[in-house]
Each structure stands twice: as structure tokens, then as C-alpha cells.
mmCIF file of C-alpha atoms and ligand atoms in Angstrom:
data_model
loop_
_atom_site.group_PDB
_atom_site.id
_atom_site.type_symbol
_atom_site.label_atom_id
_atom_site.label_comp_id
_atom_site.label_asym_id
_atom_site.label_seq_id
_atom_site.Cartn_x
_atom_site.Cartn_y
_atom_site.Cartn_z
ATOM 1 C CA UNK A 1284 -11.019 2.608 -28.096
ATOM 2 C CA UNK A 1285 -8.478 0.148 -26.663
ATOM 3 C CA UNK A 1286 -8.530 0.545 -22.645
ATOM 4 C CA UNK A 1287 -4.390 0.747 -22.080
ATOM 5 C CA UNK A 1288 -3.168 2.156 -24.598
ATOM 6 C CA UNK A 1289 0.846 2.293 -25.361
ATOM 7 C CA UNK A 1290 2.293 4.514 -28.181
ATOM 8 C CA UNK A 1291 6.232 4.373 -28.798
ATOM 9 C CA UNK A 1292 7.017 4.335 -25.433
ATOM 10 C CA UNK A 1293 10.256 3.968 -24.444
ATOM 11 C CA UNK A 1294 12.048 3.721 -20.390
ATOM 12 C CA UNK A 1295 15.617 4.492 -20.218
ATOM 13 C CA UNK A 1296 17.647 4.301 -17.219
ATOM 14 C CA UNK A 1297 21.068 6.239 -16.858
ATOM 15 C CA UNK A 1298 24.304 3.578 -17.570
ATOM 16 C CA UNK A 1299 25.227 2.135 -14.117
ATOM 17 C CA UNK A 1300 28.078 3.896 -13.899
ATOM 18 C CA UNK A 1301 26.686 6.924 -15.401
ATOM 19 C CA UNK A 1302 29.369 6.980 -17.916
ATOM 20 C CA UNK A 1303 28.308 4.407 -20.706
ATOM 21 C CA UNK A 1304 24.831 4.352 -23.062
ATOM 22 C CA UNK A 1305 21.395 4.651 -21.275
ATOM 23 C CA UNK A 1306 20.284 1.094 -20.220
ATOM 24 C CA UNK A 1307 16.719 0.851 -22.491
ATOM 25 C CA UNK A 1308 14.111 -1.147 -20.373
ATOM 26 C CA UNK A 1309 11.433 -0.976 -22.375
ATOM 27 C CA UNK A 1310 12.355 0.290 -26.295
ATOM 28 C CA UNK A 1311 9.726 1.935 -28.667
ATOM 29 C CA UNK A 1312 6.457 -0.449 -27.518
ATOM 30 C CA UNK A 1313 3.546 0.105 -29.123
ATOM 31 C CA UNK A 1314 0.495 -2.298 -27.440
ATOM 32 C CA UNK A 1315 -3.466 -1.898 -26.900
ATOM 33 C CA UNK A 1316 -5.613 -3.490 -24.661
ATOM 34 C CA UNK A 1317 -8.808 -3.940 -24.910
ATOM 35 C CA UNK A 1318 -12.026 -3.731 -21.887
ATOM 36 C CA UNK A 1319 -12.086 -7.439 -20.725
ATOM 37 C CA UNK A 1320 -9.284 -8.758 -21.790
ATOM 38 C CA UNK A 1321 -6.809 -10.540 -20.125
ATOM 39 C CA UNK A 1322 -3.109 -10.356 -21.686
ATOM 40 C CA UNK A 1323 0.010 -12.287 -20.663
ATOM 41 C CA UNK A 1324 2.744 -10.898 -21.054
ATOM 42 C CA UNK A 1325 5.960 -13.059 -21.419
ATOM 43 C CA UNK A 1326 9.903 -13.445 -21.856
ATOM 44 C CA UNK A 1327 12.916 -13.940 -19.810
ATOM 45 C CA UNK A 1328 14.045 -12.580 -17.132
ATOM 46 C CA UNK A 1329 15.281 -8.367 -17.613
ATOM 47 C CA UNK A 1330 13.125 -8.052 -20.710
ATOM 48 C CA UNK A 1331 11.538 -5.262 -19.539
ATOM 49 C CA UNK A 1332 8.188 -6.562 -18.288
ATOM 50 C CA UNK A 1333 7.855 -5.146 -14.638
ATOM 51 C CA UNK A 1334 9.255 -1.887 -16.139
ATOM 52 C CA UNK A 1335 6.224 -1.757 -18.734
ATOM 53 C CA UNK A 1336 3.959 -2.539 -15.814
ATOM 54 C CA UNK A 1337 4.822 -0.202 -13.433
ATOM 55 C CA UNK A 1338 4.828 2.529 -16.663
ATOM 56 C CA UNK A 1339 0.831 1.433 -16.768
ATOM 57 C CA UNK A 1340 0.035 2.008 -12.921
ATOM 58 C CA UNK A 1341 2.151 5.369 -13.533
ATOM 59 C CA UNK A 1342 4.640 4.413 -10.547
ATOM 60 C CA UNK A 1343 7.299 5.885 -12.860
ATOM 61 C CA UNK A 1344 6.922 7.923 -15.884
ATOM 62 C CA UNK A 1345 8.302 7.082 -19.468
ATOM 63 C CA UNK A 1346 10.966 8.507 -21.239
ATOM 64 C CA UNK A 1347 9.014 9.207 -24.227
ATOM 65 C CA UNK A 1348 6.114 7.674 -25.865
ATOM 66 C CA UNK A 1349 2.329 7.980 -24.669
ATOM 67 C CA UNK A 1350 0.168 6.033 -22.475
ATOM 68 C CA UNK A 1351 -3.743 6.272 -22.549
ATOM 69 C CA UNK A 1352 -5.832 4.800 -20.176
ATOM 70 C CA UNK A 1353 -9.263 5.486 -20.582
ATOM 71 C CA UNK A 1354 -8.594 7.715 -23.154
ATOM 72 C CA UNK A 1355 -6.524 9.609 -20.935
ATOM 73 C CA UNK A 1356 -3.095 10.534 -21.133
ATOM 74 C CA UNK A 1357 -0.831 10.080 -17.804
ATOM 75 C CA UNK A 1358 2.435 11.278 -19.041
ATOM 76 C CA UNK A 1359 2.939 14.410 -17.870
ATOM 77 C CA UNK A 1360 0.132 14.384 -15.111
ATOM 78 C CA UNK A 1361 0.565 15.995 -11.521
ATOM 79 C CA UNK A 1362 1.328 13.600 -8.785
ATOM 80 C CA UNK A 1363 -2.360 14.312 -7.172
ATOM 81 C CA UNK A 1364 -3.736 13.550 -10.997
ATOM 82 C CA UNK A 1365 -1.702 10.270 -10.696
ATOM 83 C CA UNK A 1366 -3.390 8.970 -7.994
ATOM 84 C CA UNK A 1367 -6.630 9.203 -9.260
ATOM 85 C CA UNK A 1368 -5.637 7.031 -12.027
ATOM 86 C CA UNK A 1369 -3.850 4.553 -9.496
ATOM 87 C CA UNK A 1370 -7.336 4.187 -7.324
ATOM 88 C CA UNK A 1371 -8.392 2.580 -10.997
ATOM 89 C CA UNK A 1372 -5.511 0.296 -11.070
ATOM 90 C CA UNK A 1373 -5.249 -2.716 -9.038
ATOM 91 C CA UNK A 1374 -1.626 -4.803 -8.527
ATOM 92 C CA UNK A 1375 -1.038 -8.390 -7.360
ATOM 93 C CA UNK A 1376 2.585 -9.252 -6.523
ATOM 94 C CA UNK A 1377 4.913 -12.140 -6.724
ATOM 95 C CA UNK A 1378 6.144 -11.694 -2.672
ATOM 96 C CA UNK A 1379 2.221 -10.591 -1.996
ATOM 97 C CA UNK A 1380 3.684 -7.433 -0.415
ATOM 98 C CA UNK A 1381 1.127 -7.503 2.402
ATOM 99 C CA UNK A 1382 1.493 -5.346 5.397
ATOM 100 C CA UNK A 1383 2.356 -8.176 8.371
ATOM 101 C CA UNK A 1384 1.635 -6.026 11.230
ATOM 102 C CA UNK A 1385 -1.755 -5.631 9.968
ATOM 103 C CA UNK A 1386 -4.672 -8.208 10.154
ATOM 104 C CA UNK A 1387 -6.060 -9.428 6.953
ATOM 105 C CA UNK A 1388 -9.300 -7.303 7.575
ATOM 106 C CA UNK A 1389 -6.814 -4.194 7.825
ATOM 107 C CA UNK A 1390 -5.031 -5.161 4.869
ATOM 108 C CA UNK A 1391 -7.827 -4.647 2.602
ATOM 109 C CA UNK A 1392 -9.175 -2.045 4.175
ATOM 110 C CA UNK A 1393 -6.202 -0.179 3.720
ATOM 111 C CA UNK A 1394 -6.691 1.212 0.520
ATOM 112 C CA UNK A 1395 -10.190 2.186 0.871
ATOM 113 C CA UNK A 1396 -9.207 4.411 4.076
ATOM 114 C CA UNK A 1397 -6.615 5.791 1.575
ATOM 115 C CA UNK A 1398 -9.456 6.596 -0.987
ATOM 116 C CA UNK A 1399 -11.455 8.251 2.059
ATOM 117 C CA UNK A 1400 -14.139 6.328 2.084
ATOM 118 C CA UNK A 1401 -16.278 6.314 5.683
ATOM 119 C CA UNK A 1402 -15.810 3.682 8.984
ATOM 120 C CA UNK A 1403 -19.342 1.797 7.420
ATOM 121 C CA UNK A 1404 -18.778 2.071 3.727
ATOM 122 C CA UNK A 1405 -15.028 0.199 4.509
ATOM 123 C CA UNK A 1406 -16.430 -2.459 7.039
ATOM 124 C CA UNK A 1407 -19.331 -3.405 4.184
ATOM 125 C CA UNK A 1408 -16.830 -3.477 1.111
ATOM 126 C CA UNK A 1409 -14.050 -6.086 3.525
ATOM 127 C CA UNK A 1410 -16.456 -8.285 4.408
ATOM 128 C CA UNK A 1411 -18.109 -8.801 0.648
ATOM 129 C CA UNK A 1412 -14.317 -8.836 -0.790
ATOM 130 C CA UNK A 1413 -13.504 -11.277 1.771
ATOM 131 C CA UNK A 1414 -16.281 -13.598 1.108
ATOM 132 C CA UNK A 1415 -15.571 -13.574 -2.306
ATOM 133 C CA UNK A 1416 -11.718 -14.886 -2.007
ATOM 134 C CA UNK A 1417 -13.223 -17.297 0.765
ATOM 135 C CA UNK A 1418 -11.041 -15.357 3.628
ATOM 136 C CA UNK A 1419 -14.116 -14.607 6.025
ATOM 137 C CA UNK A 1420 -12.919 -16.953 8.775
ATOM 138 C CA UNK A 1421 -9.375 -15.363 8.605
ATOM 139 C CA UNK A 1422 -10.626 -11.309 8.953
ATOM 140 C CA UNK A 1423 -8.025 -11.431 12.010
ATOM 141 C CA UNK A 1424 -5.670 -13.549 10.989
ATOM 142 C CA UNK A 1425 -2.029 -12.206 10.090
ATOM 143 C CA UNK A 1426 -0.449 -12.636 6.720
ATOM 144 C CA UNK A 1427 1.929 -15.138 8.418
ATOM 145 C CA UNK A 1428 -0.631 -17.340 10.009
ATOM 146 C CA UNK A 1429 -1.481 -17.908 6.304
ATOM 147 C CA UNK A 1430 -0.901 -19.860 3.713
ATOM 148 C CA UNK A 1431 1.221 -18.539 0.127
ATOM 149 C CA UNK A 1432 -2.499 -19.176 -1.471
ATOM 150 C CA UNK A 1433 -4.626 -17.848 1.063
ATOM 151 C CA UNK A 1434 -1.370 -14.511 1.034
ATOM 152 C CA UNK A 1435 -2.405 -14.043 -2.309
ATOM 153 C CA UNK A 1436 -5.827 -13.881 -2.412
ATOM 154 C CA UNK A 1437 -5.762 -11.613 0.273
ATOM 155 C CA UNK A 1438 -3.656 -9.632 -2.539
ATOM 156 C CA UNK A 1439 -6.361 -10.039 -4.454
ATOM 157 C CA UNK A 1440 -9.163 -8.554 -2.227
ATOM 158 C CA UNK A 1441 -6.771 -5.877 -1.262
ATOM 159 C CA UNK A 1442 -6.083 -4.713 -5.332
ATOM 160 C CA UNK A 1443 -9.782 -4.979 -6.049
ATOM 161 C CA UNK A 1444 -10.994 -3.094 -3.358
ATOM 162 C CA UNK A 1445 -11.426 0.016 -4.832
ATOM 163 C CA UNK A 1446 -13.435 -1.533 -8.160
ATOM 164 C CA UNK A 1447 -10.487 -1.059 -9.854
ATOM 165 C CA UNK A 1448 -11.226 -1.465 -14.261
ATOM 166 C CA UNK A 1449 -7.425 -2.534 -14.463
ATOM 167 C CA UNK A 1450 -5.796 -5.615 -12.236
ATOM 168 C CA UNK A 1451 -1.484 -6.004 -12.755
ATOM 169 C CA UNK A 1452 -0.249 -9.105 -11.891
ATOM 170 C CA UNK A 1453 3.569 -9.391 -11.629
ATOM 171 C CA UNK A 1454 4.420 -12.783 -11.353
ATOM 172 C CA UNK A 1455 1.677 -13.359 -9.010
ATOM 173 C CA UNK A 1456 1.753 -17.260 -9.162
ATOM 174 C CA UNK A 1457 5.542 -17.635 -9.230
ATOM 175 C CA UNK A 1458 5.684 -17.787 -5.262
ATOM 176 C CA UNK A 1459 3.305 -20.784 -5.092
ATOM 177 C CA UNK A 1460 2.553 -24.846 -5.711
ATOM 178 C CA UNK A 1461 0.884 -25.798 -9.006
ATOM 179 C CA UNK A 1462 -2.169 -26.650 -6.866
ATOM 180 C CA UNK A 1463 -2.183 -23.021 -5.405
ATOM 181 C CA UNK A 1464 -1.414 -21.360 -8.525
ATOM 182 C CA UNK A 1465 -4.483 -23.076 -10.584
ATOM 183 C CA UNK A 1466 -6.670 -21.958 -7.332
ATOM 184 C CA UNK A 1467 -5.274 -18.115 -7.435
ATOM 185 C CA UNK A 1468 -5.972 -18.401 -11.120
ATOM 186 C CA UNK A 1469 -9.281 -19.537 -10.798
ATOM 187 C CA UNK A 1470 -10.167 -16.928 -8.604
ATOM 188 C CA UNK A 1471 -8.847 -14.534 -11.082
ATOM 189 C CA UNK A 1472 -10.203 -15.340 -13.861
ATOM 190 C CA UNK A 1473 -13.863 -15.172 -12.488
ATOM 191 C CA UNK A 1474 -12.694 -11.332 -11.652
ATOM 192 C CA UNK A 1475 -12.430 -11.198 -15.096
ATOM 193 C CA UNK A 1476 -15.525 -12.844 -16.150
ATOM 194 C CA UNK A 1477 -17.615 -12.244 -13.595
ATOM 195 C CA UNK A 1478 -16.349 -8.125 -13.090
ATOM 196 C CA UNK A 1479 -15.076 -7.657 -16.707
ATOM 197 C CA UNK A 1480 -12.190 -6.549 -14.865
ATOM 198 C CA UNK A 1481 -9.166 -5.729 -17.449
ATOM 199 C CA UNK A 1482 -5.796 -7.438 -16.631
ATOM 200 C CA UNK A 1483 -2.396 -7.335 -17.603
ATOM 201 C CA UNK A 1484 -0.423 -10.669 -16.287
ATOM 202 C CA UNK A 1485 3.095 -10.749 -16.576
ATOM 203 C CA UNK A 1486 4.560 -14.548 -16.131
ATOM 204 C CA UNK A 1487 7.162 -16.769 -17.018
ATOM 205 C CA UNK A 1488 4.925 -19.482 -16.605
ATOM 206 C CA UNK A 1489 3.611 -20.512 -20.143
ATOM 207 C CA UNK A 1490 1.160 -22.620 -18.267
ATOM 208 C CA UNK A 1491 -0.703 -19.551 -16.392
ATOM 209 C CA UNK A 1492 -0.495 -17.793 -20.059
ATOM 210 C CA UNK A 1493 -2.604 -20.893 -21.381
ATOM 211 C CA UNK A 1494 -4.889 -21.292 -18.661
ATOM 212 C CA UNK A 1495 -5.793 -17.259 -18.466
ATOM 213 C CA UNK A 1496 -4.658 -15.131 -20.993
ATOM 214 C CA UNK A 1497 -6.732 -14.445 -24.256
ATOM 215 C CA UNK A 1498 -4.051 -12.300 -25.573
ATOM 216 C CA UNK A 1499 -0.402 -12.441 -25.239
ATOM 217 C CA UNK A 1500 2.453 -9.815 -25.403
ATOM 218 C CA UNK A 1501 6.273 -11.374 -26.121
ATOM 219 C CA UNK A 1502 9.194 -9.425 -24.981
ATOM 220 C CA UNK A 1503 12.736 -9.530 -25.544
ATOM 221 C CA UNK A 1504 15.488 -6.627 -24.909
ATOM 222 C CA UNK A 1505 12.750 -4.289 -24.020
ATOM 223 C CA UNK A 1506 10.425 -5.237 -27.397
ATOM 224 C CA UNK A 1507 7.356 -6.413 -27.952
ATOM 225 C CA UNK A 1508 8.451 -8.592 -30.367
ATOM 226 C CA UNK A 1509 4.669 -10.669 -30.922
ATOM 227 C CA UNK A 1510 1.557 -9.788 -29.769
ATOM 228 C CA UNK A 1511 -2.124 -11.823 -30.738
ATOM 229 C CA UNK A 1512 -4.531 -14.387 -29.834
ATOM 230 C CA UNK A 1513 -2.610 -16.765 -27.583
ATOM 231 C CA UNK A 1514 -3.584 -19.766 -29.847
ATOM 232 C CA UNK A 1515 -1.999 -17.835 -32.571
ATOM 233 C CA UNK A 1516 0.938 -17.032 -31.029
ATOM 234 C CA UNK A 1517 1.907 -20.078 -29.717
ATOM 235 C CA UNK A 1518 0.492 -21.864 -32.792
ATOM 236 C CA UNK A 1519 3.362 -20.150 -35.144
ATOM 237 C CA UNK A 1520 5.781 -22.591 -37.085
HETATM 238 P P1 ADP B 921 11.671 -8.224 -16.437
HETATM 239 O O1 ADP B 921 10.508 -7.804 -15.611
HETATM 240 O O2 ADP B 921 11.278 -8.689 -17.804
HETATM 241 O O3 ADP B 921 12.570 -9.205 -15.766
HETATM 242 P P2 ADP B 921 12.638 -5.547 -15.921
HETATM 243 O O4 ADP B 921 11.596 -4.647 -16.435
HETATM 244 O O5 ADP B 921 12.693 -5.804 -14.463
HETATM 245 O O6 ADP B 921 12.570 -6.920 -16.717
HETATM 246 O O7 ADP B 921 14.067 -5.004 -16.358
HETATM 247 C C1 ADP B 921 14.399 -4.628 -17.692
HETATM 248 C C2 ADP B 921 15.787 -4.021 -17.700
HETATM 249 O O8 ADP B 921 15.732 -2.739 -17.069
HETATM 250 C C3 ADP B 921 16.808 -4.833 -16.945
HETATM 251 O O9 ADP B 921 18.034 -4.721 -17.632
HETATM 252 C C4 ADP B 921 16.875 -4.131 -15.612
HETATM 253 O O10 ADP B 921 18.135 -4.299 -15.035
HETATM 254 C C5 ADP B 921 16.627 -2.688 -15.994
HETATM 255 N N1 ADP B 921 15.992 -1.918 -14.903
HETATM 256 C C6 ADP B 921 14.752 -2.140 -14.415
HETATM 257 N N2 ADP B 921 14.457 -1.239 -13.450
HETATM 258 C C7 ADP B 921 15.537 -0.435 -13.347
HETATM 259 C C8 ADP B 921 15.873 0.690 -12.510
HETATM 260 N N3 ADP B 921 15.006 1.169 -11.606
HETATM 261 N N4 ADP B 921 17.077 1.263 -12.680
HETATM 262 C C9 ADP B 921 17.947 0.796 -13.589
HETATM 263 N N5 ADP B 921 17.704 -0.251 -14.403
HETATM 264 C C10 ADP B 921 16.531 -0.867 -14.276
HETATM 265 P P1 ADP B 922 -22.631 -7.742 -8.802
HETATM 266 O O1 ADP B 922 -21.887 -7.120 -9.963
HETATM 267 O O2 ADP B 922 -23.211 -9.085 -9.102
HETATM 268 O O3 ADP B 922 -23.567 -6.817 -8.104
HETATM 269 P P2 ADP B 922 -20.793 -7.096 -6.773
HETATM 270 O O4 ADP B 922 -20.189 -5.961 -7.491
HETATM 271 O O5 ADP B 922 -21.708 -6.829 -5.619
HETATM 272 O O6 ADP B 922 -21.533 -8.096 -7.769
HETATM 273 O O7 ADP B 922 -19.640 -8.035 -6.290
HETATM 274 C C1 ADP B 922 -19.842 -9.361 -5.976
HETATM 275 C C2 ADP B 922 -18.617 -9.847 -5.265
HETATM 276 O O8 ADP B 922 -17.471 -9.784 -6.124
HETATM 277 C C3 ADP B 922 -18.347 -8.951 -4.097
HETATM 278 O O9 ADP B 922 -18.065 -9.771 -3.002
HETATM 279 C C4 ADP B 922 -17.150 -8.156 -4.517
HETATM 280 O O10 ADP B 922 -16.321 -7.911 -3.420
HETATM 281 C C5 ADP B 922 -16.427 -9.049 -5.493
HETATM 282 N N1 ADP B 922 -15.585 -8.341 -6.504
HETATM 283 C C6 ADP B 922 -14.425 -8.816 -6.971
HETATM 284 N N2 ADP B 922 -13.876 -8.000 -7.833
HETATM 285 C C7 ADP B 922 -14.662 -6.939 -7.959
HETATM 286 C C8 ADP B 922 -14.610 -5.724 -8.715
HETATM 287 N N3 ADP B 922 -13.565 -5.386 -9.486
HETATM 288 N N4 ADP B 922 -15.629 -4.881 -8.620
HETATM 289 C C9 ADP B 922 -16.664 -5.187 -7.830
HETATM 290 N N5 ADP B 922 -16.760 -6.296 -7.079
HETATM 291 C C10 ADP B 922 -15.773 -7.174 -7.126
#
């Protein structure tokens, strides 16, 4: 049984002006991901990528269609429901989204305190996720005493904090240096190997696609107009 699971699904928004056709984000996409995989999706700009992404980590809900995730459907679920699946989903961003006035330290603590776990539990957890991105000596730094690289991975600690199954990346390379990107990328993909964490990487970057994806999802107009093997995709006449 696929992980993410996408049947039909379709996000409409009403016409800008409320008068003309619905504005179709994402039209009639039908996509599975499997536990451990690591798919790219790609295509240009208002394709509908972010809008299938944020359908996933139920931040909005489709127009039709299903979504499983675990086997379990989240259309139609109660807010409270909702967050449950959301402690299982983890999200990198392109602008990091970190909380400034917060230290590091309190930045990925922040969703554990959220998820209610105690004063010891959250002190143990930040210091192990820290170590892992290599952020120790920065615990009480601020996001802006930091680097775009060292930003992200503290993205990275902060999505993974809860042991998510599921890690989102939208555009999470786009912000930095090729040197940066191939370190946040490293990092990343031994959270995949290393965690078997699941991950869904949206890019327009065909480089990240080669360097991490195993499988890769094409858009256009709100289609997924491919998905396979990345060498198989990319390998078409
Ligand atoms: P991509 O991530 O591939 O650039 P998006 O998913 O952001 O594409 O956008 C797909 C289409 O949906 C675009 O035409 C965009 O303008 C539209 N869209 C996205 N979010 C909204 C929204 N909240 N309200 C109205 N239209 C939206
Ligand atoms: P092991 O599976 O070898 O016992 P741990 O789960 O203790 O390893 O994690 C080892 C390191 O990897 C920890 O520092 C932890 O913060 C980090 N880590 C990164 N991603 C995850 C994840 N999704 N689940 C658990 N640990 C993770």
C-alpha cells in the first residue's frame, strides 16, 4: 500500500474576479508514493505544485478527489483529526520560515511543545536533532546570525522533530549557493536513508531532482503529466 496516496484529486479556486471559470490548481491527479521514497516533483512556475503539497500536509482541503496517507483518508477529517496527521508530516521551505525572535534551540523545540511533550523529553530530542544537522554550537544563536545553509538545516531539525514518516520540501534549495544546496541535500538524503523518512521535493532545479529523487512527478496546468523512475523519465526521446 503506497504511503501518499492521491486519487482524482482536483483544487479549484473561485475566478479572481469571482465572475469567470474556477481557476484549476491542481486538475484530476492521480499519484502514489511509496515508504522510502523520495519523489521530485517538477514544472514551471503556477503548475500547481505547492498547491498539491499543501493538499498532502492537509493545510487546505481538495475540491474533490481522495487522499490516503497511511491508509487513511484526510478529506473530510475534523480540524483536531488534521493535526494528528500534520504531527506526521514534516515541511522545509524555500524562505526557511523560521521564527527570528526565537533562538535556534527554541525553534525546534517549538513543535514538540506543540505536540505536548514534557520540559526533559524536548531538551533531549533538540540537542540529538541538533547534533545531527551539526547546529550544536549555534543552540542560541538567532536565525539571522546564520547562514542561508545553516537557516535551513535548522528547517530541517525543526520538520523532523516530531519523527515525522513524511518530509515536504518546497523549493527548499532555491534560496541558496550550489555549494549550500549540495550540503542541505546531503543532509537530506541521509534522512532518507538513514530514517527511511518519505519525501516529497518539489524543485525547479533539475539538478536537486538528479542528485535526490528516485522518482519524479511532471506537472503542467495542474497535471501530472509523467511520473517514473527519474532515469526513465528523463531518459525519454
Ligand atoms: P507552482 O507551485 O507550480 O508554482 P501553485 O500551486 O503555486 O503552482 O499554483 C497553481 C495555480 O493555482 C496558479 O495559477 C496559482 O495562481 C493558483 N493558486 C494557488 N494558490 C491559490 C490560492 N490560494 N488562491 C487562488 N489561486 C491560487
Ligand atoms: P537510530 O535510528 O539509529 O536509533 P535515532 O532515531 O536515535 O537513530 O536518531 C539518530 C539521529 O538522527 C538523531 O540525532 C535524530 O535527531 C536524527 N533524526 C533525523 N531525522 C530523524 C527522524 N525522522 N526520526 C528520528 N531521528 C531522526
Amino acid at each position: 500500500m503506497a504511503l501518499v496516496s492521491l486519487a482524482n484529486v482536483t483544487k479549484s479556486y473561485p475566478s479572481p474576479d469571482r465572475k469567470g471559470p474556477p481557476l484549476v490548481a491542481v486538475d484530476d491527479v492521480s499519484l502514489d508514493i511509496e515508504a522510502g521514497e523520495v519523489t521530485g516533483i517538477i514544472g514551471y512556475s503556477g503548475a500547481g505544485k505547492s498547491t498539491l503539497v499543501r493538499l498532502v500536509n492537509a493545510l487546505e482541503p481538495a475540491t474533490s478527489g481522495s487522499i490516503r496517507i497511511d491508509g487513511r483518508e484526510i478529506t473530510g477529517l475534523a480540524e483536531r483529526e488534521l493535526r494528528d496527521i500534520r504531527l506526521g508530516i514534516g515541511m522545509i521551505f524555500q524562505q526557511f520560515n523560521l521564527f527570528d525572535a526565537k533562538t535556534v534551540r527554541a525553534n525546534v523545540a517549538y513543535p514538540l511543545k506543540v505536540a505536548g511533550w514534557s520540559k526533559a523529553a524536548i531538551a533531549e530530542r533538540v540537542d540529538e536533532l541538533l547534533d545531527f544537522v551539526g547546529l550544536a554550537d549555534k543552540a542560541r544563536s538567532h536565525p539571522d546570525q546564520l547562514s542561508g545553509g545553516q537557516k535551513q538545516r535548522v528547517g530541517i531539525a525543526r520538520a523532523l522533530a516530531t519523527r515525522p514518516a513524511i518530509l515536504l520540501a518546497d523549493e527548499a534549495t532555491s534560496a541558496l549557493d550550489p555549494e549550500t544546496t549540495h550540503e542541505v541535500l546531503t543532509l537530506l538524503k541521509r534522512v532518507n536513508e538513514e530514517h527511511g523518512v518519505t519525501m516529497i521535493v518539489i524543485t525547479h532545479e533539475m539538478d536537486v531532482i538528479q542528485s535526490i529523487a528516485t522518482r519524479v512527478a511532471v506537472m503542467d496546468g495542474g497535471r501530472v503529466i509523467e511520473h517514473g523512475p527519474v532515469f526513465d523519465v528523463f531518459s525519454d526521446p
